[in-house]
Short mmCIF file of C-alpha atoms in Angstrom, two decimals:
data_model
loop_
_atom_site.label_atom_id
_atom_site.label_comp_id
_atom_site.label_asym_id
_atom_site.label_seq_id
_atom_site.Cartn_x
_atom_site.Cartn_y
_atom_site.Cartn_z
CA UNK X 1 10.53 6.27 -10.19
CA UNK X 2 11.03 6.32 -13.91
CA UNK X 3 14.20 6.98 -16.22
CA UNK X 4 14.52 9.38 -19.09
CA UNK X 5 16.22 8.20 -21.91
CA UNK X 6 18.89 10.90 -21.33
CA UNK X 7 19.38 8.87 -17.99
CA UNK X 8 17.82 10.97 -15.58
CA UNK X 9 15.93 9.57 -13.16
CA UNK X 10 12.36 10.85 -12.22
CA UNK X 11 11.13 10.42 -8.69
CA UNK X 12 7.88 11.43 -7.38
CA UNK X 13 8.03 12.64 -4.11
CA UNK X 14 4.39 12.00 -3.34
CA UNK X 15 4.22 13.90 0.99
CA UNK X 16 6.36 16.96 -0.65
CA UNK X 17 4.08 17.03 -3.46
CA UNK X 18 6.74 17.69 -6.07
CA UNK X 19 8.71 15.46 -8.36
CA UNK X 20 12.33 15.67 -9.02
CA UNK X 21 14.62 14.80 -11.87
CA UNK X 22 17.60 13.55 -10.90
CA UNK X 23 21.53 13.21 -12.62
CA UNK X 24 22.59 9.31 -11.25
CA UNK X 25 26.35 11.02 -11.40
CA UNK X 26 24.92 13.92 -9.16
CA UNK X 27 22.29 12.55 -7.14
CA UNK X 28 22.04 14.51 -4.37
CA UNK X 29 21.41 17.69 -5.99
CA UNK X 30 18.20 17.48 -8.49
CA UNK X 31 18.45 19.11 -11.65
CA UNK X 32 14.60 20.34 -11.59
CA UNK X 33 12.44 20.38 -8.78
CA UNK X 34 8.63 20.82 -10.48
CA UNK X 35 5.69 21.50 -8.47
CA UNK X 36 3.57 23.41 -10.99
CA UNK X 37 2.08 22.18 -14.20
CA UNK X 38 0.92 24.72 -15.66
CA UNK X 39 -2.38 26.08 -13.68
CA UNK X 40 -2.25 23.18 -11.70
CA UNK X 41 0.42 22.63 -8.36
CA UNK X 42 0.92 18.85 -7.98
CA UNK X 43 -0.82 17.36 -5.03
CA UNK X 44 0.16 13.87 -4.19
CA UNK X 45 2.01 12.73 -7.57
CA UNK X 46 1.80 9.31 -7.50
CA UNK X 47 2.45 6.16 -10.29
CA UNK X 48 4.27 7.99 -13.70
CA UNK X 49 6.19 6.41 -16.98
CA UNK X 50 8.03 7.69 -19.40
CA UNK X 51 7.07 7.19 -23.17
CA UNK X 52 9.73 5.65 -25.07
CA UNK X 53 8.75 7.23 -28.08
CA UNK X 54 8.47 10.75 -26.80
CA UNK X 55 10.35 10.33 -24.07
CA UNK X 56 7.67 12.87 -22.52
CA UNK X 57 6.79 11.82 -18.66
CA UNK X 58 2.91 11.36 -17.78
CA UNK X 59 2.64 11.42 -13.94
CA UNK X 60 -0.91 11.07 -12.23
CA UNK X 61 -1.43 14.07 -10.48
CA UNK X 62 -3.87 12.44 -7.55
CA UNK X 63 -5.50 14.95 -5.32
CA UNK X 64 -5.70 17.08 -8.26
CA UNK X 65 -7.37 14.49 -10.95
CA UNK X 66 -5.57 15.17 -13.60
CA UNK X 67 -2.82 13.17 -15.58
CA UNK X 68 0.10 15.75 -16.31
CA UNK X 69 2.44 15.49 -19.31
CA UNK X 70 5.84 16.84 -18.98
CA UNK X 71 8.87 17.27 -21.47
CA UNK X 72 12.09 14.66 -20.42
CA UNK X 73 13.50 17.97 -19.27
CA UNK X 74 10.25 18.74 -16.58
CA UNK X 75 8.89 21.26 -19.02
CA UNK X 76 4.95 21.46 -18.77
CA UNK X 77 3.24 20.13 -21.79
CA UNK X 78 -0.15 19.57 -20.82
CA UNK X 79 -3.16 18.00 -18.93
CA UNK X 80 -4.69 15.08 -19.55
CA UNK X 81 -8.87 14.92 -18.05
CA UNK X 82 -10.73 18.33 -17.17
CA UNK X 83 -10.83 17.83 -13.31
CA UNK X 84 -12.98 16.18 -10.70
CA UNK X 85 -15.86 13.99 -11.71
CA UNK X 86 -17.07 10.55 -13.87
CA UNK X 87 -18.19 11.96 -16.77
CA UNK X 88 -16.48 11.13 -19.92
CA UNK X 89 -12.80 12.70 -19.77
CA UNK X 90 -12.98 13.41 -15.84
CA UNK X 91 -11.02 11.69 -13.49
CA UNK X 92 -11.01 11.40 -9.26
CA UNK X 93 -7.89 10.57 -7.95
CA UNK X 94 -6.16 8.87 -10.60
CA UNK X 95 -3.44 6.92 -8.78
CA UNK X 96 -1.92 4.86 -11.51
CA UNK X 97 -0.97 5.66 -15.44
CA UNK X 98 0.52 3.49 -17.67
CA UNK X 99 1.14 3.08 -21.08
CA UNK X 100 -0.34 -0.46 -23.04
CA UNK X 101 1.46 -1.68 -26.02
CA UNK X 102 -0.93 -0.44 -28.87
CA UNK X 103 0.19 3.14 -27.26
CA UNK X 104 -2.69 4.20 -25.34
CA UNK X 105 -2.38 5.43 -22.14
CA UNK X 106 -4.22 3.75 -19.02
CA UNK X 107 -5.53 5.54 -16.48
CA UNK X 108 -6.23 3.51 -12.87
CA UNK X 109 -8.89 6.04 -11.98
CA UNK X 110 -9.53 5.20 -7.78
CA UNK X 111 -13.06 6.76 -6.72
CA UNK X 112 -14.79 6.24 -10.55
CA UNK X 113 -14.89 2.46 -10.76
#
């Protein structure tokens, strides 16, 4: 879970591979379901934050080893790694994401350790 700084909350919904933005004042109808980002369906989103400076989300897309960067609004931005592997710049099952305080983004990356 994760909060917008509109106050909208992100959830992932990690079995219905999906996440869903949420209105607190309206919470049981989201206000964007998102399953795609851009060529790539989310399959098992898991850890995600939302940058306070961009206020963009960046959710680790698991089964699909990619990091995915989304507008506060759920609006595809882009994709962070170029799929399966452990060269430099793939991922395999990222399961965490975070952002440090010099602003880069950490990636827990599960099968290259």
């Amino acid at each position: 879970v994760a909060v917008t700084n509109n106050g909208h909350v992100v959830v992932s919904d990690y079995k219905n591979h999906r996440l869903q933005i949420v209105d607190p004042s309206r919470p049981t109808t989201p206000l964007r379901v998102i399953s795609q980002c851009g060529n790539h369906t989310l399959k098992h989103p898991f850890f995600m934050f939302v940058d306070p400076s961009s206020n963009n989300i960046f959710v680790a897309n698991v089964n699909r080893s990619f990091v995915e960067v989304l507008s506060k609004d759920g609006h595809y931005i882009r994709s962070i790694g170029t799929g399966y592997g452990s060269s430099p710049g793939q991922l395999d099952n990222p399961c965490g994401v975070c952002l440090h305080s010099s602003n880069n983004i950490l990636v827990a990356d599960t099968r290259n350790h």
